[in-house]
mmCIF file of C-alpha atoms in Angstrom:
data_model
loop_
_atom_site.group_PDB
_atom_site.id
_atom_site.type_symbol
_atom_site.label_atom_id
_atom_site.label_comp_id
_atom_site.label_asym_id
_atom_site.label_seq_id
_atom_site.Cartn_x
_atom_site.Cartn_y
_atom_site.Cartn_z
ATOM 1 C CA MET A 265 125.644 83.389 95.778
ATOM 2 C CA ASP A 266 123.349 81.765 98.302
ATOM 3 C CA GLY A 267 123.907 82.795 101.930
ATOM 4 C CA LYS A 268 127.531 83.580 101.507
ATOM 5 C CA SER A 269 129.109 87.081 101.868
ATOM 6 C CA SER A 270 132.590 88.102 100.975
ATOM 7 C CA SER A 271 132.915 91.604 102.546
ATOM 8 C CA ASN A 272 135.336 92.196 105.438
ATOM 9 C CA THR A 273 132.380 92.874 107.716
ATOM 10 C CA ALA A 274 130.254 89.958 106.713
ATOM 11 C CA GLY A 275 129.168 87.759 109.697
ATOM 12 C CA LYS A 276 130.526 90.489 112.121
ATOM 13 C CA PRO A 277 128.772 93.198 114.037
ATOM 14 C CA ILE A 278 129.093 96.725 112.571
ATOM 15 C CA ARG A 279 129.619 99.881 114.621
ATOM 16 C CA CYS A 280 127.869 102.910 113.014
ATOM 17 C CA ARG A 281 125.705 105.935 113.768
ATOM 18 C CA ALA A 282 121.989 105.898 114.345
ATOM 19 C CA ALA A 283 119.438 108.496 115.366
ATOM 20 C CA ILE A 284 117.743 107.014 118.426
ATOM 21 C CA ALA A 285 114.387 107.987 119.802
ATOM 22 C CA ARG A 286 115.105 107.553 123.538
ATOM 23 C CA LYS A 287 111.911 109.315 124.882
ATOM 24 C CA PRO A 288 108.610 110.204 123.285
ATOM 25 C CA ARG A 289 108.412 113.759 121.743
ATOM 26 C CA GLU A 290 112.038 114.484 122.463
ATOM 27 C CA PRO A 291 114.625 115.225 119.722
ATOM 28 C CA LEU A 292 116.415 112.161 118.310
ATOM 29 C CA VAL A 293 119.946 111.580 119.549
ATOM 30 C CA ILE A 294 122.646 110.439 117.150
ATOM 31 C CA GLU A 295 124.859 107.810 118.776
ATOM 32 C CA GLU A 296 127.170 105.009 117.884
ATOM 33 C CA VAL A 297 125.322 101.695 117.851
ATOM 34 C CA ILE A 298 126.216 98.111 117.118
ATOM 35 C CA VAL A 299 124.291 96.280 114.284
ATOM 36 C CA ALA A 300 124.476 92.514 114.478
ATOM 37 C CA ALA A 301 125.143 90.313 111.462
ATOM 38 C CA PRO A 302 122.016 89.125 109.530
ATOM 39 C CA LYS A 303 120.473 85.855 110.521
ATOM 40 C CA PRO A 304 119.169 83.208 108.003
ATOM 41 C CA ARG A 305 116.866 84.902 105.426
ATOM 42 C CA GLU A 306 117.944 88.329 106.527
ATOM 43 C CA VAL A 307 119.921 91.159 104.740
ATOM 44 C CA ARG A 308 122.110 93.860 106.271
ATOM 45 C CA ILE A 309 121.657 97.069 104.340
ATOM 46 C CA LYS A 310 123.829 100.213 104.220
ATOM 47 C CA ILE A 311 121.342 103.121 104.040
ATOM 48 C CA ILE A 312 122.009 105.698 101.391
ATOM 49 C CA CYS A 313 119.107 107.960 102.234
ATOM 50 C CA THR A 314 115.754 107.855 104.032
ATOM 51 C CA SER A 315 112.592 110.032 104.275
ATOM 52 C CA LEU A 316 110.388 111.007 107.103
ATOM 53 C CA CYS A 317 106.773 109.801 107.134
ATOM 54 C CA HIS A 318 103.817 110.844 109.383
ATOM 55 C CA SER A 319 103.932 107.317 110.740
ATOM 56 C CA ASP A 320 107.324 107.945 112.208
ATOM 57 C CA ILE A 321 105.909 111.053 113.828
ATOM 58 C CA ASN A 322 102.968 109.255 115.219
ATOM 59 C CA TYR A 323 105.107 106.506 116.837
ATOM 60 C CA TRP A 324 107.563 109.073 118.124
ATOM 61 C CA LYS A 325 104.689 110.770 119.968
ATOM 62 C CA LEU A 326 103.471 107.678 121.704
ATOM 63 C CA GLU A 327 103.661 107.821 125.431
ATOM 64 C CA VAL A 328 104.888 104.694 127.396
ATOM 65 C CA ASP A 329 102.473 103.500 130.171
ATOM 66 C CA SER A 330 104.498 103.842 133.402
ATOM 67 C CA CYS A 331 102.810 100.779 134.740
ATOM 68 C CA LEU A 332 104.124 98.608 131.963
ATOM 69 C CA ARG A 333 107.532 100.239 131.605
ATOM 70 C CA SER A 334 110.292 97.631 132.047
ATOM 71 C CA LYS A 335 113.453 96.654 130.223
ATOM 72 C CA LEU A 336 112.916 92.961 130.861
ATOM 73 C CA VAL A 337 112.647 91.131 127.629
ATOM 74 C CA PHE A 338 109.873 88.834 128.781
ATOM 75 C CA LEU A 339 107.751 91.802 129.846
ATOM 76 C CA LEU A 340 108.369 93.778 126.685
ATOM 77 C CA LYS A 341 107.302 90.655 124.707
ATOM 78 C CA LEU A 342 104.112 90.510 126.792
ATOM 79 C CA ILE A 343 103.442 94.215 126.156
ATOM 80 C CA ASN A 344 103.892 93.724 122.372
ATOM 81 C CA ASP A 345 101.675 90.626 122.259
ATOM 82 C CA CYS A 346 98.967 92.486 124.155
ATOM 83 C CA CYS A 347 99.216 95.452 121.846
ATOM 84 C CA PHE A 348 98.963 93.174 118.947
ATOM 85 C CA LEU A 349 95.808 91.475 120.319
ATOM 86 C CA LEU A 350 94.236 94.785 121.042
ATOM 87 C CA LYS A 351 95.488 96.240 117.719
ATOM 88 C CA ARG A 352 97.163 99.069 119.578
ATOM 89 C CA PRO A 353 100.648 100.177 118.460
ATOM 90 C CA PRO A 354 103.271 99.517 121.217
ATOM 91 C CA ALA A 355 105.017 102.613 122.696
ATOM 92 C CA ILE A 356 108.448 101.274 123.183
ATOM 93 C CA PHE A 357 111.675 103.193 123.587
ATOM 94 C CA PRO A 358 114.685 103.437 122.951
ATOM 95 C CA ARG A 359 113.887 102.909 119.269
ATOM 96 C CA ILE A 360 115.298 103.455 115.823
ATOM 97 C CA LEU A 361 112.505 104.859 113.738
ATOM 98 C CA GLY A 362 112.341 105.287 109.957
ATOM 99 C CA HIS A 363 110.808 103.064 107.253
ATOM 100 C CA GLU A 364 111.138 104.825 103.926
ATOM 101 C CA ALA A 365 114.587 104.264 102.493
ATOM 102 C CA ILE A 366 116.938 102.910 99.896
ATOM 103 C CA GLY A 367 120.351 101.356 100.436
ATOM 104 C CA VAL A 368 122.942 98.833 99.329
ATOM 105 C CA VAL A 369 123.286 95.255 100.425
ATOM 106 C CA GLU A 370 126.261 94.961 102.748
ATOM 107 C CA SER A 371 126.009 91.275 103.623
ATOM 108 C CA ILE A 372 123.397 88.507 103.595
ATOM 109 C CA GLY A 373 122.340 85.795 105.917
ATOM 110 C CA GLU A 374 122.096 82.047 105.228
ATOM 111 C CA GLY A 375 119.612 81.047 102.697
ATOM 112 C CA VAL A 376 119.403 84.484 100.868
ATOM 113 C CA HIS A 377 119.758 84.052 97.123
ATOM 114 C CA GLU A 378 117.583 86.874 95.734
ATOM 115 C CA VAL A 379 120.217 89.557 96.327
ATOM 116 C CA VAL A 380 123.963 89.771 96.564
ATOM 117 C CA GLU A 381 126.365 92.255 98.088
ATOM 118 C CA GLY A 382 126.279 95.557 96.310
ATOM 119 C CA ASP A 383 122.766 95.255 95.052
ATOM 120 C CA THR A 384 120.672 98.428 95.439
ATOM 121 C CA VAL A 385 117.558 97.573 97.437
ATOM 122 C CA ILE A 386 114.437 99.168 99.003
ATOM 123 C CA PRO A 387 113.474 97.860 102.425
ATOM 124 C CA MET A 388 109.693 97.523 102.977
ATOM 125 C CA PHE A 389 107.399 97.451 106.052
ATOM 126 C CA LEU A 390 105.084 95.172 104.177
ATOM 127 C CA PRO A 391 106.345 91.672 103.310
ATOM 128 C CA ASP A 392 105.997 89.866 100.042
ATOM 129 C CA CYS A 393 107.382 86.334 100.540
ATOM 130 C CA GLY A 394 106.381 85.087 97.039
ATOM 131 C CA GLU A 395 105.414 81.732 98.459
ATOM 132 C CA CYS A 396 102.153 81.899 100.440
ATOM 133 C CA ALA A 397 98.576 81.786 99.032
ATOM 134 C CA ASP A 398 98.132 85.489 99.493
ATOM 135 C CA CYS A 399 101.400 86.508 97.916
ATOM 136 C CA LEU A 400 100.731 84.196 95.030
ATOM 137 C CA SER A 401 97.234 85.632 94.505
ATOM 138 C CA LYS A 402 96.582 88.838 92.539
ATOM 139 C CA LYS A 403 93.781 89.555 94.995
ATOM 140 C CA SER A 404 95.856 90.322 98.174
ATOM 141 C CA ASN A 405 98.978 92.021 99.294
ATOM 142 C CA LEU A 406 98.690 90.720 102.824
ATOM 143 C CA CYS A 407 101.367 88.052 103.265
ATOM 144 C CA SER A 408 100.207 85.204 105.477
ATOM 145 C CA LYS A 409 103.696 83.765 106.083
ATOM 146 C CA TYR A 410 104.845 87.006 107.587
ATOM 147 C CA PRO A 411 101.739 88.638 108.985
ATOM 148 C CA PHE A 412 102.055 92.371 109.381
ATOM 149 C CA HIS A 413 101.941 93.771 112.957
ATOM 150 C CA CYS A 414 103.630 96.552 114.882
ATOM 151 C CA THR A 415 106.366 94.527 116.416
ATOM 152 C CA PRO A 416 109.623 96.089 117.993
ATOM 153 C CA TRP A 417 111.647 93.201 116.730
ATOM 154 C CA VAL A 418 113.092 91.968 113.448
ATOM 155 C CA GLY A 419 112.446 88.350 112.407
ATOM 156 C CA ARG A 420 110.029 85.827 113.749
ATOM 157 C CA ASP A 421 112.433 85.024 116.569
ATOM 158 C CA GLU A 422 111.369 88.337 118.159
ATOM 159 C CA THR A 423 114.914 89.765 118.864
ATOM 160 C CA SER A 424 116.643 92.988 118.032
ATOM 161 C CA ARG A 425 119.751 93.456 115.808
ATOM 162 C CA PHE A 426 120.498 96.790 117.530
ATOM 163 C CA THR A 427 122.320 97.600 120.733
ATOM 164 C CA ASP A 428 123.986 100.850 121.884
ATOM 165 C CA ILE A 429 127.597 100.894 123.055
ATOM 166 C CA ASN A 430 126.598 100.161 126.571
ATOM 167 C CA GLY A 431 124.815 96.857 125.351
ATOM 168 C CA GLU A 432 121.247 98.228 125.846
ATOM 169 C CA THR A 433 118.679 96.849 123.421
ATOM 170 C CA LEU A 434 117.452 99.284 120.836
ATOM 171 C CA TYR A 435 114.093 98.372 119.286
ATOM 172 C CA HIS A 436 113.089 98.205 115.651
ATOM 173 C CA PHE A 437 110.349 100.114 113.826
ATOM 174 C CA LEU A 438 107.959 98.648 111.232
ATOM 175 C CA HIS A 439 110.562 95.926 110.388
ATOM 176 C CA VAL A 440 112.876 98.583 108.826
ATOM 177 C CA SER A 441 114.456 101.076 111.193
ATOM 178 C CA SER A 442 116.171 103.260 108.532
ATOM 179 C CA PHE A 443 117.402 106.122 110.744
ATOM 180 C CA THR A 444 120.747 104.453 110.954
ATOM 181 C CA GLU A 445 123.686 103.914 108.662
ATOM 182 C CA TYR A 446 123.069 100.137 108.653
ATOM 183 C CA THR A 447 120.060 98.102 109.367
ATOM 184 C CA VAL A 448 118.904 94.503 109.215
ATOM 185 C CA VAL A 449 115.770 93.530 107.361
ATOM 186 C CA GLU A 450 114.000 90.214 106.533
ATOM 187 C CA MET A 451 114.490 89.195 102.839
ATOM 188 C CA ALA A 452 110.666 89.005 102.481
ATOM 189 C CA ARG A 453 110.791 92.690 102.958
ATOM 190 C CA VAL A 454 113.610 93.653 100.632
ATOM 191 C CA ILE A 455 113.271 94.558 96.955
ATOM 192 C CA LYS A 456 116.108 94.718 94.454
ATOM 193 C CA VAL A 457 115.746 97.893 92.302
ATOM 194 C CA ASP A 458 117.420 99.373 89.321
ATOM 195 C CA PRO A 459 120.403 101.510 90.668
ATOM 196 C CA ALA A 460 119.765 104.075 87.976
ATOM 197 C CA ILE A 461 116.829 105.627 89.796
ATOM 198 C CA PRO A 462 117.913 108.578 92.027
ATOM 199 C CA ALA A 463 118.157 107.495 95.639
ATOM 200 C CA ASN A 464 116.399 110.606 96.885
ATOM 201 C CA ARG A 465 113.300 109.613 94.845
ATOM 202 C CA ALA A 466 113.278 105.866 95.164
ATOM 203 C CA CYS A 467 113.124 106.098 99.031
ATOM 204 C CA LEU A 468 109.652 107.623 98.760
ATOM 205 C CA LEU A 469 108.306 104.381 97.270
ATOM 206 C CA SER A 470 108.710 102.490 100.631
ATOM 207 C CA CYS A 471 105.459 103.843 101.872
ATOM 208 C CA GLY A 472 103.604 107.046 101.451
ATOM 209 C CA VAL A 473 103.711 107.685 97.628
ATOM 210 C CA SER A 474 103.079 104.005 96.898
ATOM 211 C CA THR A 475 100.150 103.882 99.380
ATOM 212 C CA GLY A 476 98.389 106.492 97.264
ATOM 213 C CA ALA A 477 98.546 104.358 94.143
ATOM 214 C CA ALA A 478 94.939 104.755 93.011
ATOM 215 C CA TRP A 479 95.373 102.558 90.000
ATOM 216 C CA LYS A 480 95.716 99.437 92.258
ATOM 217 C CA ALA A 481 93.483 99.944 95.271
ATOM 218 C CA ALA A 482 90.466 101.365 93.317
ATOM 219 C CA LYS A 483 91.131 100.652 89.741
ATOM 220 C CA VAL A 484 90.249 104.222 88.811
ATOM 221 C CA GLU A 485 88.876 104.360 85.272
ATOM 222 C CA ILE A 486 89.362 106.997 82.543
ATOM 223 C CA GLY A 487 86.872 109.830 82.661
ATOM 224 C CA THR A 488 85.738 109.266 86.228
ATOM 225 C CA THR A 489 85.466 111.617 89.268
ATOM 226 C CA VAL A 490 87.680 111.171 92.314
ATOM 227 C CA ALA A 491 87.312 112.969 95.712
ATOM 228 C CA ILE A 492 90.251 112.884 98.115
ATOM 229 C CA PHE A 493 89.847 113.674 101.732
ATOM 230 C CA GLY A 494 93.188 115.046 102.949
ATOM 231 C CA LEU A 495 95.930 116.416 100.792
ATOM 232 C CA GLY A 496 98.951 115.436 102.593
ATOM 233 C CA ALA A 497 101.677 113.269 100.844
ATOM 234 C CA ILE A 498 99.258 110.188 100.671
ATOM 235 C CA GLY A 499 96.321 112.330 99.406
ATOM 236 C CA LEU A 500 98.484 113.964 96.753
ATOM 237 C CA ALA A 501 99.856 110.537 95.702
ATOM 238 C CA VAL A 502 96.191 109.502 95.329
ATOM 239 C CA ALA A 503 95.771 112.598 93.019
ATOM 240 C CA GLU A 504 98.762 111.630 91.057
ATOM 241 C CA GLY A 505 97.594 108.089 90.662
ATOM 242 C CA ALA A 506 94.146 109.287 89.588
ATOM 243 C CA ARG A 507 95.772 111.562 87.075
ATOM 244 C CA LEU A 508 97.775 108.758 85.642
ATOM 245 C CA CYS A 509 94.560 106.660 85.367
ATOM 246 C CA GLY A 510 92.856 109.348 83.364
ATOM 247 C CA ALA A 511 90.357 110.645 85.961
ATOM 248 C CA LYS A 512 88.410 113.633 84.464
ATOM 249 C CA ARG A 513 87.804 115.376 87.692
ATOM 250 C CA ILE A 514 89.880 115.200 90.936
ATOM 251 C CA ILE A 515 88.362 116.963 93.927
ATOM 252 C CA GLY A 516 90.721 117.781 96.858
ATOM 253 C CA VAL A 517 89.245 118.213 100.451
ATOM 254 C CA ASP A 518 91.392 119.990 102.995
ATOM 255 C CA VAL A 519 91.187 122.630 105.678
ATOM 256 C CA ASN A 520 94.515 124.188 104.479
ATOM 257 C CA GLN A 521 93.572 126.465 101.573
ATOM 258 C CA ASP A 522 97.194 126.474 100.289
ATOM 259 C CA LYS A 523 96.801 122.783 99.567
ATOM 260 C CA PHE A 524 94.815 123.663 96.408
ATOM 261 C CA GLU A 525 97.763 125.329 94.658
ATOM 262 C CA ILE A 526 99.944 122.384 95.592
ATOM 263 C CA GLY A 527 97.304 119.912 94.507
ATOM 264 C CA LYS A 528 96.952 121.437 91.122
ATOM 265 C CA LYS A 529 100.527 120.181 90.384
ATOM 266 C CA PHE A 530 99.248 116.609 90.939
ATOM 267 C CA GLY A 531 96.157 116.914 88.989
ATOM 268 C CA VAL A 532 93.582 118.233 91.487
ATOM 269 C CA THR A 533 90.888 120.134 89.490
ATOM 270 C CA ASP A 534 88.567 121.263 92.267
ATOM 271 C CA PHE A 535 88.968 122.112 95.982
ATOM 272 C CA VAL A 536 86.683 122.012 98.894
ATOM 273 C CA ASN A 537 87.573 123.646 102.241
ATOM 274 C CA PRO A 538 85.273 122.398 105.098
ATOM 275 C CA ARG A 539 85.662 125.666 106.871
ATOM 276 C CA ASN A 540 84.251 127.611 103.907
ATOM 277 C CA ILE A 541 81.007 125.735 103.097
ATOM 278 C CA GLY A 542 78.591 127.132 105.722
ATOM 279 C CA ASP A 543 76.071 124.685 107.160
ATOM 280 C CA LYS A 544 76.499 122.129 104.358
ATOM 281 C CA THR A 545 78.530 118.937 104.864
ATOM 282 C CA VAL A 546 81.431 118.137 102.567
ATOM 283 C CA SER A 547 79.490 115.137 101.230
ATOM 284 C CA GLN A 548 76.527 117.417 100.309
ATOM 285 C CA VAL A 549 78.826 119.716 98.523
ATOM 286 C CA ILE A 550 80.519 116.979 96.524
ATOM 287 C CA ILE A 551 77.160 115.387 95.538
ATOM 288 C CA GLU A 552 76.102 118.830 94.331
ATOM 289 C CA MET A 553 79.312 119.418 92.426
ATOM 290 C CA THR A 554 79.203 115.993 90.698
ATOM 291 C CA ASP A 555 75.439 115.605 90.245
ATOM 292 C CA GLY A 556 75.163 112.537 92.369
ATOM 293 C CA GLY A 557 78.503 111.850 94.056
ATOM 294 C CA ALA A 558 82.055 110.860 93.264
ATOM 295 C CA ASP A 559 82.856 107.603 91.463
ATOM 296 C CA TYR A 560 85.752 107.042 93.861
ATOM 297 C CA CYS A 561 86.463 108.465 97.313
ATOM 298 C CA PHE A 562 89.710 108.174 99.306
ATOM 299 C CA GLU A 563 90.037 108.853 103.026
ATOM 300 C CA CYS A 564 93.712 109.851 103.557
ATOM 301 C CA VAL A 565 93.775 111.324 106.998
ATOM 302 C CA GLY A 566 92.811 108.620 109.473
ATOM 303 C CA LEU A 567 89.559 110.003 110.905
ATOM 304 C CA THR A 568 86.383 108.000 111.291
ATOM 305 C CA SER A 569 84.221 111.127 110.645
ATOM 306 C CA LEU A 570 86.053 111.530 107.246
ATOM 307 C CA VAL A 571 85.387 107.928 106.369
ATOM 308 C CA HIS A 572 81.753 108.489 106.909
ATOM 309 C CA GLU A 573 81.836 111.712 104.832
ATOM 310 C CA ALA A 574 83.718 110.022 102.033
ATOM 311 C CA TYR A 575 81.315 107.102 101.980
ATOM 312 C CA ALA A 576 78.318 109.534 101.915
ATOM 313 C CA ALA A 577 79.942 111.477 99.055
ATOM 314 C CA SER A 578 80.365 108.388 96.827
ATOM 315 C CA ARG A 579 77.840 107.863 94.090
ATOM 316 C CA LYS A 580 74.895 105.417 94.745
ATOM 317 C CA GLY A 581 74.975 102.237 92.681
ATOM 318 C CA TRP A 582 78.694 101.988 91.911
ATOM 319 C CA GLY A 583 80.603 104.442 94.288
ATOM 320 C CA LYS A 584 83.741 103.010 95.890
ATOM 321 C CA THR A 585 85.363 104.468 99.014
ATOM 322 C CA VAL A 586 88.885 103.478 99.952
ATOM 323 C CA MET A 587 90.270 104.114 103.439
ATOM 324 C CA LEU A 588 93.950 104.727 103.493
ATOM 325 C CA GLY A 589 94.381 106.767 106.677
ATOM 326 C CA VAL A 590 95.147 105.194 110.022
ATOM 327 C CA ASP A 591 92.788 106.126 112.859
ATOM 328 C CA GLN A 592 93.024 105.017 116.474
ATOM 329 C CA PRO A 593 92.562 101.199 116.775
ATOM 330 C CA GLU A 594 89.447 101.532 118.984
ATOM 331 C CA SER A 595 87.689 103.907 116.526
ATOM 332 C CA MET A 596 84.504 102.352 115.087
ATOM 333 C CA LEU A 597 82.497 103.031 111.949
ATOM 334 C CA THR A 598 78.613 103.087 112.157
ATOM 335 C CA LEU A 599 76.705 102.495 108.954
ATOM 336 C CA SER A 600 73.054 101.952 108.267
ATOM 337 C CA SER A 601 72.564 98.409 107.244
ATOM 338 C CA PHE A 602 69.630 99.360 105.081
ATOM 339 C CA GLY A 603 71.565 102.196 103.680
ATOM 340 C CA LEU A 604 74.427 99.903 102.779
ATOM 341 C CA LEU A 605 72.045 97.569 101.006
ATOM 342 C CA GLU A 606 69.970 100.177 99.241
ATOM 343 C CA GLY A 607 72.939 102.429 98.231
ATOM 344 C CA GLY A 608 74.821 99.758 96.337
ATOM 345 C CA LYS A 609 78.180 101.357 97.276
ATOM 346 C CA SER A 610 81.413 99.759 98.589
ATOM 347 C CA LEU A 611 83.867 100.657 101.356
ATOM 348 C CA THR A 612 87.106 98.935 101.642
ATOM 349 C CA GLY A 613 90.389 99.386 103.542
ATOM 350 C CA SER A 614 93.722 99.338 101.685
ATOM 351 C CA LEU A 615 97.122 98.713 103.320
ATOM 352 C CA PHE A 616 99.963 100.046 101.171
ATOM 353 C CA GLY A 617 97.399 100.971 98.553
ATOM 354 C CA GLY A 618 96.829 97.340 97.592
ATOM 355 C CA LEU A 619 100.402 97.226 96.011
ATOM 356 C CA LYS A 620 102.328 93.950 96.004
ATOM 357 C CA PRO A 621 105.762 95.259 96.768
ATOM 358 C CA LYS A 622 108.090 93.121 94.731
ATOM 359 C CA SER A 623 105.998 93.280 91.550
ATOM 360 C CA ASP A 624 104.496 96.749 91.700
ATOM 361 C CA ILE A 625 107.355 98.965 93.030
ATOM 362 C CA PRO A 626 109.369 98.135 89.911
ATOM 363 C CA VAL A 627 106.274 99.318 87.905
ATOM 364 C CA LEU A 628 106.340 102.662 89.697
ATOM 365 C CA ILE A 629 110.011 103.048 89.235
ATOM 366 C CA LYS A 630 109.667 102.543 85.420
ATOM 367 C CA ARG A 631 106.778 105.082 85.366
ATOM 368 C CA TYR A 632 109.111 107.573 87.034
ATOM 369 C CA MET A 633 112.075 106.794 84.815
ATOM 370 C CA ASP A 634 109.696 107.240 81.789
ATOM 371 C CA ASN A 635 108.652 110.698 83.152
ATOM 372 C CA GLU A 636 105.116 109.770 83.872
ATOM 373 C CA LEU A 637 105.141 109.585 87.714
ATOM 374 C CA GLN A 638 105.990 112.974 89.307
ATOM 375 C CA LEU A 639 108.068 111.812 92.317
ATOM 376 C CA ASP A 640 110.126 115.009 92.229
ATOM 377 C CA LEU A 641 107.233 117.138 93.345
ATOM 378 C CA PHE A 642 106.956 115.195 96.641
ATOM 379 C CA VAL A 643 110.456 116.222 97.764
ATOM 380 C CA THR A 644 110.172 119.609 99.345
ATOM 381 C CA HIS A 645 113.386 119.447 101.518
ATOM 382 C CA GLU A 646 116.528 117.556 101.928
ATOM 383 C CA VAL A 647 118.889 117.479 104.958
ATOM 384 C CA GLU A 648 122.106 115.820 106.216
ATOM 385 C CA PHE A 649 121.711 112.975 108.759
ATOM 386 C CA GLU A 650 123.099 115.269 111.436
ATOM 387 C CA ASP A 651 120.042 117.542 110.920
ATOM 388 C CA ILE A 652 117.419 114.790 111.169
ATOM 389 C CA ASN A 653 115.537 116.685 113.806
ATOM 390 C CA LYS A 654 114.984 119.569 111.299
ATOM 391 C CA ALA A 655 113.048 117.071 109.241
ATOM 392 C CA PHE A 656 110.670 116.374 112.156
ATOM 393 C CA ASP A 657 110.200 120.169 112.614
ATOM 394 C CA LEU A 658 109.410 120.739 109.015
ATOM 395 C CA LEU A 659 106.781 117.992 108.945
ATOM 396 C CA LEU A 660 105.286 118.987 112.284
ATOM 397 C CA GLU A 661 105.058 122.595 111.124
ATOM 398 C CA GLY A 662 103.249 121.493 107.870
ATOM 399 C CA LYS A 663 106.049 122.926 105.731
ATOM 400 C CA SER A 664 107.089 119.663 104.123
ATOM 401 C CA LEU A 665 105.584 116.835 102.099
ATOM 402 C CA ARG A 666 108.699 114.674 102.234
ATOM 403 C CA CYS A 667 112.096 115.576 103.512
ATOM 404 C CA VAL A 668 114.877 113.347 102.371
ATOM 405 C CA ILE A 669 117.639 112.608 104.937
ATOM 406 C CA TRP A 670 121.107 111.798 103.411
ATOM 407 C CA MET A 671 123.380 109.509 105.363
ATOM 408 C CA LYS A 672 126.519 110.701 103.617
ATOM 409 C CA LYS A 673 125.823 113.077 100.677
#
């Protein structure tokens, strides 16, 4: 089938429920919305379940600048273009958040041949077109045909597929918007997966757990030492990846002492609490613990100060520091040029852990199905769609790693 759909709703708008963020920091409101039919090279997906990520929280907290607030489309496009140029995420409401999910193809737009109605799919914030030089190369996961940026639209035509029942435009989030029963996603961001994998585990692979895939971003080797700064979901995913790679020692760094017991389940062997080390810095402690520094360091919080500490904690000569956390766009790193030359260490950023979605996500699924990857341990809570705000509360209170939200259980 190529661009043809046979369902009764194919080519027509769908009326369904969505959890809308109408104002920053206020509870999401479940309302009826209209989801337009997919355009060429787009897929409309019926969401089975979704999970809440810190990125959803961060965008939900963003305040809209009153001087720029307008519902005129041309001004909103101007706001987004300026935010892209300044690398600042746009604070735009009303919006449908959510980007970790799994669903079933309801209908497809013209030119789609990779999936058909009924296929189980995972929508992705990171594109993988399979055609551009970057997607064809093993060296990059940054598609040049569909460059990643924080747009409130879907598709390169910069329009929305969502409206409320009054006709007001609802904006997209990270190209996915999964806090809705139906969503529309570009085919470059859709991965067909084995329906045998439990939905409440597969949805985690859309972002956080995959981002921590140490085997891809850093190529962690057997018998090495890994230091992880921040033991949230991404940090624990790094620990899990390092464990699978055969790391001999995995050092977790976090201000929450309870994270050590949680971390042990994912392979963490040692723990450093910055509040309990006196006048020493974390890097000094790690250098002493490892007799020279860790082979691999991962910054998983999104703080410039921690990037500096992680880099300082890596071993001279071959130490590698990978930045996975997202800091404020204007935050700057300051490194000594001579120290960089003399130290022989490397520092790199890694979006989505360096994974190429369409080739690497199936690998993670197989490792889970083969009882190697411990996805089960990441799911600490599950709620019904009507209780989506409870998921926000749990994450904000630090009680949840990942809370799965079921559309219809």
